[in-house]
mmCIF file of C-alpha atoms in Angstrom:
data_model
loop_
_atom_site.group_PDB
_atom_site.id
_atom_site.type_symbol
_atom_site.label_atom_id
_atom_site.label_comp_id
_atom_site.label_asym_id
_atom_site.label_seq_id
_atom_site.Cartn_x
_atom_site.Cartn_y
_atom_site.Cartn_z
ATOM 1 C CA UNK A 129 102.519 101.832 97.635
ATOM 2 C CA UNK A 130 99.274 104.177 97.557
ATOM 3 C CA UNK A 131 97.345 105.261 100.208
ATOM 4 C CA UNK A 132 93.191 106.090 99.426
ATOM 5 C CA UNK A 133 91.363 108.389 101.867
ATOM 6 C CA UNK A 134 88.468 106.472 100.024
ATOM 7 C CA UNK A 135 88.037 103.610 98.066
ATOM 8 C CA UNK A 136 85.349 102.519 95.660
ATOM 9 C CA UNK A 137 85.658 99.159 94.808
ATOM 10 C CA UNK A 138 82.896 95.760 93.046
ATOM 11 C CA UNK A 139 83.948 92.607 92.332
ATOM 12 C CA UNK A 140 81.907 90.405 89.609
ATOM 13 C CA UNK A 141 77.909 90.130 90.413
ATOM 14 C CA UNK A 142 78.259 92.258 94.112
ATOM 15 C CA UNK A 143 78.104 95.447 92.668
ATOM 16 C CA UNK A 144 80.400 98.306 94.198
ATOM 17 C CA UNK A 145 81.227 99.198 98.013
ATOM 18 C CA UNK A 146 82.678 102.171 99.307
ATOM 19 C CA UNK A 147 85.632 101.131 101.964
ATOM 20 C CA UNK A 148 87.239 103.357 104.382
ATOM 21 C CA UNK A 149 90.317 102.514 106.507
ATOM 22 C CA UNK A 150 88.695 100.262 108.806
ATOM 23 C CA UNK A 151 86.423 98.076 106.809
ATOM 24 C CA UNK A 152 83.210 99.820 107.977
ATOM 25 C CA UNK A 153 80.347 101.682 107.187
ATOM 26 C CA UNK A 154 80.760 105.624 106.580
ATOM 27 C CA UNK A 155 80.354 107.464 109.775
ATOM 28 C CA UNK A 156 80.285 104.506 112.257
ATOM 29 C CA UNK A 157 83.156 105.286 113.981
ATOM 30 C CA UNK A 158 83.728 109.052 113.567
ATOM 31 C CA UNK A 159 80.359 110.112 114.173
ATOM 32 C CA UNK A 160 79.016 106.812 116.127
ATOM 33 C CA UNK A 161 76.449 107.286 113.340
ATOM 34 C CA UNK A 162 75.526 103.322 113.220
ATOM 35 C CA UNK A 163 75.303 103.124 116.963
ATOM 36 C CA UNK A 164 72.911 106.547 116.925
ATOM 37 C CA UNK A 165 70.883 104.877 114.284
ATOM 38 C CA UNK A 166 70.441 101.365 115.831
ATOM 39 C CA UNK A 167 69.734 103.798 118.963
ATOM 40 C CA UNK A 168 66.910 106.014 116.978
ATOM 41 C CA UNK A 169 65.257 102.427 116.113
ATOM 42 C CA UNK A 170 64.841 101.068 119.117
ATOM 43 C CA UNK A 171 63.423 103.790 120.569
ATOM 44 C CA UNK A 172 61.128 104.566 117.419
ATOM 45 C CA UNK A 173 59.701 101.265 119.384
ATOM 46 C CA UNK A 174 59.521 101.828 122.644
ATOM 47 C CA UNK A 175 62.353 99.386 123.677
ATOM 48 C CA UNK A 176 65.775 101.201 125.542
ATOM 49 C CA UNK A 177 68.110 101.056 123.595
ATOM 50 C CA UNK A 178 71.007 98.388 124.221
ATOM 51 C CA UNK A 179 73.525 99.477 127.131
ATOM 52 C CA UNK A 180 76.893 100.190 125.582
ATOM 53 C CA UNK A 181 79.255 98.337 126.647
ATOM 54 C CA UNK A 182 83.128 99.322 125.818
ATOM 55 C CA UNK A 183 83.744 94.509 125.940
ATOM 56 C CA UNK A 184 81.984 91.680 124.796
ATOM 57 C CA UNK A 185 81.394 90.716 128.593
ATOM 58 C CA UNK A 186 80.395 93.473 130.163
ATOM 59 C CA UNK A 187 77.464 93.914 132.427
ATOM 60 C CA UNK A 188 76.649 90.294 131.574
ATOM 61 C CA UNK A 189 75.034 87.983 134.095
ATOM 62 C CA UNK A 190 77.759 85.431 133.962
ATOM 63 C CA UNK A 191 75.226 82.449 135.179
ATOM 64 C CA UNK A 192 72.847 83.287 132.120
ATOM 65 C CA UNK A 193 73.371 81.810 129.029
ATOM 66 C CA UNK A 194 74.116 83.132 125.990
ATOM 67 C CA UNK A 195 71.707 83.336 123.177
ATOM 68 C CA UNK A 196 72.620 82.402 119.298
ATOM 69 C CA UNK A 197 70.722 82.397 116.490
ATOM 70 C CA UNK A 198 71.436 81.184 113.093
ATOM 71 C CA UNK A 199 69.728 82.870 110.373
ATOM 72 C CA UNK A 200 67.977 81.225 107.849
ATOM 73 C CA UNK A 201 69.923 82.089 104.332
ATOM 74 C CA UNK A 202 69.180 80.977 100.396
ATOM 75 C CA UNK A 203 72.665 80.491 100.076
ATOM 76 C CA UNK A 204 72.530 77.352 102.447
ATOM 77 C CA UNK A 205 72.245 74.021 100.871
ATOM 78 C CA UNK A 206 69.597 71.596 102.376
ATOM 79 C CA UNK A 207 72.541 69.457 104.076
ATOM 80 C CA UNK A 208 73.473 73.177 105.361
ATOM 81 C CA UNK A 209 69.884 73.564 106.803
ATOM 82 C CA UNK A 210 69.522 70.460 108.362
ATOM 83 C CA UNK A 211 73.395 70.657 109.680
ATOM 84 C CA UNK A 212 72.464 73.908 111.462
ATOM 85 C CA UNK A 213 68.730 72.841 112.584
ATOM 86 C CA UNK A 214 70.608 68.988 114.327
ATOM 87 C CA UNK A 215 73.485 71.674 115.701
ATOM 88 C CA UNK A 216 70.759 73.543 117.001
ATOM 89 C CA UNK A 217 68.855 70.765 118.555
ATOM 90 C CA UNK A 218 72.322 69.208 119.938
ATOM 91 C CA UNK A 219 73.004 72.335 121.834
ATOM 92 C CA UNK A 220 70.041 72.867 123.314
ATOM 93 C CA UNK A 221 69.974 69.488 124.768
ATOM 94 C CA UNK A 222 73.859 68.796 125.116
ATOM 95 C CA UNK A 223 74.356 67.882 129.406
ATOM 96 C CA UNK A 224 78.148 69.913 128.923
ATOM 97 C CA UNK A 225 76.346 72.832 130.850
ATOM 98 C CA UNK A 226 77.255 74.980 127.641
ATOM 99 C CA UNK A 227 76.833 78.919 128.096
ATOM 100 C CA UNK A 228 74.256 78.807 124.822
ATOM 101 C CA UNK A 229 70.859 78.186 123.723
ATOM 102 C CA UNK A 230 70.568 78.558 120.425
ATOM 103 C CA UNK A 231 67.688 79.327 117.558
ATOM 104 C CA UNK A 232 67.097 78.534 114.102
ATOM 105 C CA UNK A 233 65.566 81.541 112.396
ATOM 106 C CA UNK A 234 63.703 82.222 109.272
ATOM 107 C CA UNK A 235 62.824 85.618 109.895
ATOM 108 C CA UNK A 236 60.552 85.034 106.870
ATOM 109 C CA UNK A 237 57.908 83.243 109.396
ATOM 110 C CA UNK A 238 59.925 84.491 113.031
ATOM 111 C CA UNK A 239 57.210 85.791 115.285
ATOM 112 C CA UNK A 240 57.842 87.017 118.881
ATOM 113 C CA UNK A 241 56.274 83.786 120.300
ATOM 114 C CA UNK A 242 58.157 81.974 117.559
ATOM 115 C CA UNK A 243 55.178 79.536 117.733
ATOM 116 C CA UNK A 244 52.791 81.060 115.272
ATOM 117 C CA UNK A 245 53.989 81.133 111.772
ATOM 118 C CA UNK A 246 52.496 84.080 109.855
ATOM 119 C CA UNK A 247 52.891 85.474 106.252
ATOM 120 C CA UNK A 248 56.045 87.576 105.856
ATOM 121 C CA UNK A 249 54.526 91.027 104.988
ATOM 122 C CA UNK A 250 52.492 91.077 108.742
ATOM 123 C CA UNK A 251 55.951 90.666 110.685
ATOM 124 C CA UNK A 252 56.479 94.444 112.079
ATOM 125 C CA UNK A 253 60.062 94.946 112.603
ATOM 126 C CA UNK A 254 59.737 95.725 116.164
ATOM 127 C CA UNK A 255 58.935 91.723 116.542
ATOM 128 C CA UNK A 256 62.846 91.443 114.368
ATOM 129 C CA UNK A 257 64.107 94.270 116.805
ATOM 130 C CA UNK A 258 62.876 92.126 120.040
ATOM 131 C CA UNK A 259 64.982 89.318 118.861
ATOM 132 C CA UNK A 260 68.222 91.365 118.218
ATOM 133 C CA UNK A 261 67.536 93.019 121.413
ATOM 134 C CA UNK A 262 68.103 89.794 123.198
ATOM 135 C CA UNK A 263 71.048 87.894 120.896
ATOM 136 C CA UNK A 264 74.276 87.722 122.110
ATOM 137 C CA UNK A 265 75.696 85.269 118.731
ATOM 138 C CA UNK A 266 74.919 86.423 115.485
ATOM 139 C CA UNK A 267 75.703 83.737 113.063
ATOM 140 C CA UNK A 268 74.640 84.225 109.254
ATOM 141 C CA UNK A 269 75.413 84.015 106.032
ATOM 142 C CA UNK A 270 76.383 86.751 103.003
ATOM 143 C CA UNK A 271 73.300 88.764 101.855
ATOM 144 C CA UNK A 272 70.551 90.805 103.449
ATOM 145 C CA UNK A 273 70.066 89.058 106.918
ATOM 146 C CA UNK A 274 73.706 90.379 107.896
ATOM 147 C CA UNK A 275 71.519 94.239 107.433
ATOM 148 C CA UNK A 276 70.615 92.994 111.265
ATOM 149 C CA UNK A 277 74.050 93.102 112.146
ATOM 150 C CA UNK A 278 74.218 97.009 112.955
ATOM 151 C CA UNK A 279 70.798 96.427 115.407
ATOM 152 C CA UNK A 280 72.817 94.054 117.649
ATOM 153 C CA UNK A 281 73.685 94.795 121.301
ATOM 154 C CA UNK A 282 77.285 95.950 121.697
ATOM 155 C CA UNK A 283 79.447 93.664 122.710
ATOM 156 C CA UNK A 284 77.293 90.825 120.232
ATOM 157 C CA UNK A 285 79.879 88.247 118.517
ATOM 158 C CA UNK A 286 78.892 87.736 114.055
ATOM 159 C CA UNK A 287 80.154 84.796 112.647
ATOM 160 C CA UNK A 288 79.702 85.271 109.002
ATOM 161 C CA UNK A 289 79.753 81.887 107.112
ATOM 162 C CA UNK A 290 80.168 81.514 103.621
ATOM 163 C CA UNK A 291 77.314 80.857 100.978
ATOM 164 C CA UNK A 292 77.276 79.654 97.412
ATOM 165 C CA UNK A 293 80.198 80.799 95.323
ATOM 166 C CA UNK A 294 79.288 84.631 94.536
ATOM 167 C CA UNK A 295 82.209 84.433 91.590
ATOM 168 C CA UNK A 296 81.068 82.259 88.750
ATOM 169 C CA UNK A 297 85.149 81.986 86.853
ATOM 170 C CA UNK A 298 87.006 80.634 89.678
ATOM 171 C CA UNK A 299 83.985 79.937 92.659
ATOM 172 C CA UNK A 300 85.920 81.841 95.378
ATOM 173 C CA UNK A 301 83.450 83.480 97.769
ATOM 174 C CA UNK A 302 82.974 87.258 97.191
ATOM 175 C CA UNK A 303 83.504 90.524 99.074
ATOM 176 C CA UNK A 304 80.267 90.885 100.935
ATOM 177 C CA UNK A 305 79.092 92.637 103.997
ATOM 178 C CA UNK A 306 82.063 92.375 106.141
ATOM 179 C CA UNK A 307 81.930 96.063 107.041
ATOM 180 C CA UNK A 308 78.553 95.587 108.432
ATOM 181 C CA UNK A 309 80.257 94.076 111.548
ATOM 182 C CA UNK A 310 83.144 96.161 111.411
#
């Protein structure tokens, strides 16, 4: 048995990570250093920054409903997209007085309104940061949408879903960007 005060580790085409005890990114929880950042961001654009909560439920309205959004990923197949877009739809109109409303997002084209499609390179991440602000379900998969993860409200649930095979010998799913949500 060995035990690592640090870890460096890559696995086939995902290059390396550095893993600590707990799965998560360097400083998060000994110097709160994610929250403090996430913090320093939402300020940087005039929103507060979200209340901290120490559970998932509290200082929620428990009549409002939760929101989800599923992020738009490469990795998904077209039966993937649609899946998602006709779970989205279902939800939204479902009469089981669910706790949800969920949203598709390609935050390629995602503008505040969500109703005018623009070219990716005018979307200001304060319109990305107004969306996270407000999210209480998180679901994506592997790759550079889960870099939101850290700008979520405390409290926020991530469901990470799998994408395309990242290993190319046996097609298992790779290490990813677990310790995002960590």
């Amino acid at each position: 048995l060995f035990l690592f005060e640090e870890f460096i580790m890559g696995g086939g085409d995902t290059g390396q990570r550095c893993v600590n005890s707990m799965y998560a990114l360097a400083g998060g929880y000994e110097l709160d250093a994610t929250r403090k950042f996430r913090d320093r961001m939402y300020s940087r654009f005039n929103y507060l920054p979200p209340r901290l909560r120490a559970t998932s439920m509290e200082n929620r309205n428990a009549s409002k409903k939760l929101h989800g959004i599923i992020i738009d990923n490469k990795r998904f197949s077209a039966a993937d997209k649609t899946l998602f877009q006709d779970l989205v739809s279902r939800v939204n109109s479902s009469n089981l007085n669910l706790r949800l409303m969920l949203q598709y997002v390609d935050f390629k084209y995602f503008s505040r309104s969500d109703t005018i499609w623009i070219d990716e390179t005018h979307i200001p991440l304060e319109v990305h940061l107004h969306l996270l602000a407000h999210t209480d379900v998180y679901i994506s998969g592997p790759g550079t949408a889960m870099l939101y993860v850290p700008f979520l409200p405390d409290g926020s649930v991530v469901v990470s879903l799998p994408g395309k095979a990242t290993n190319r010998e046996n097609g298992s799913t790779g290490f990813m960007e677990q310790y995002l949500a960590a």
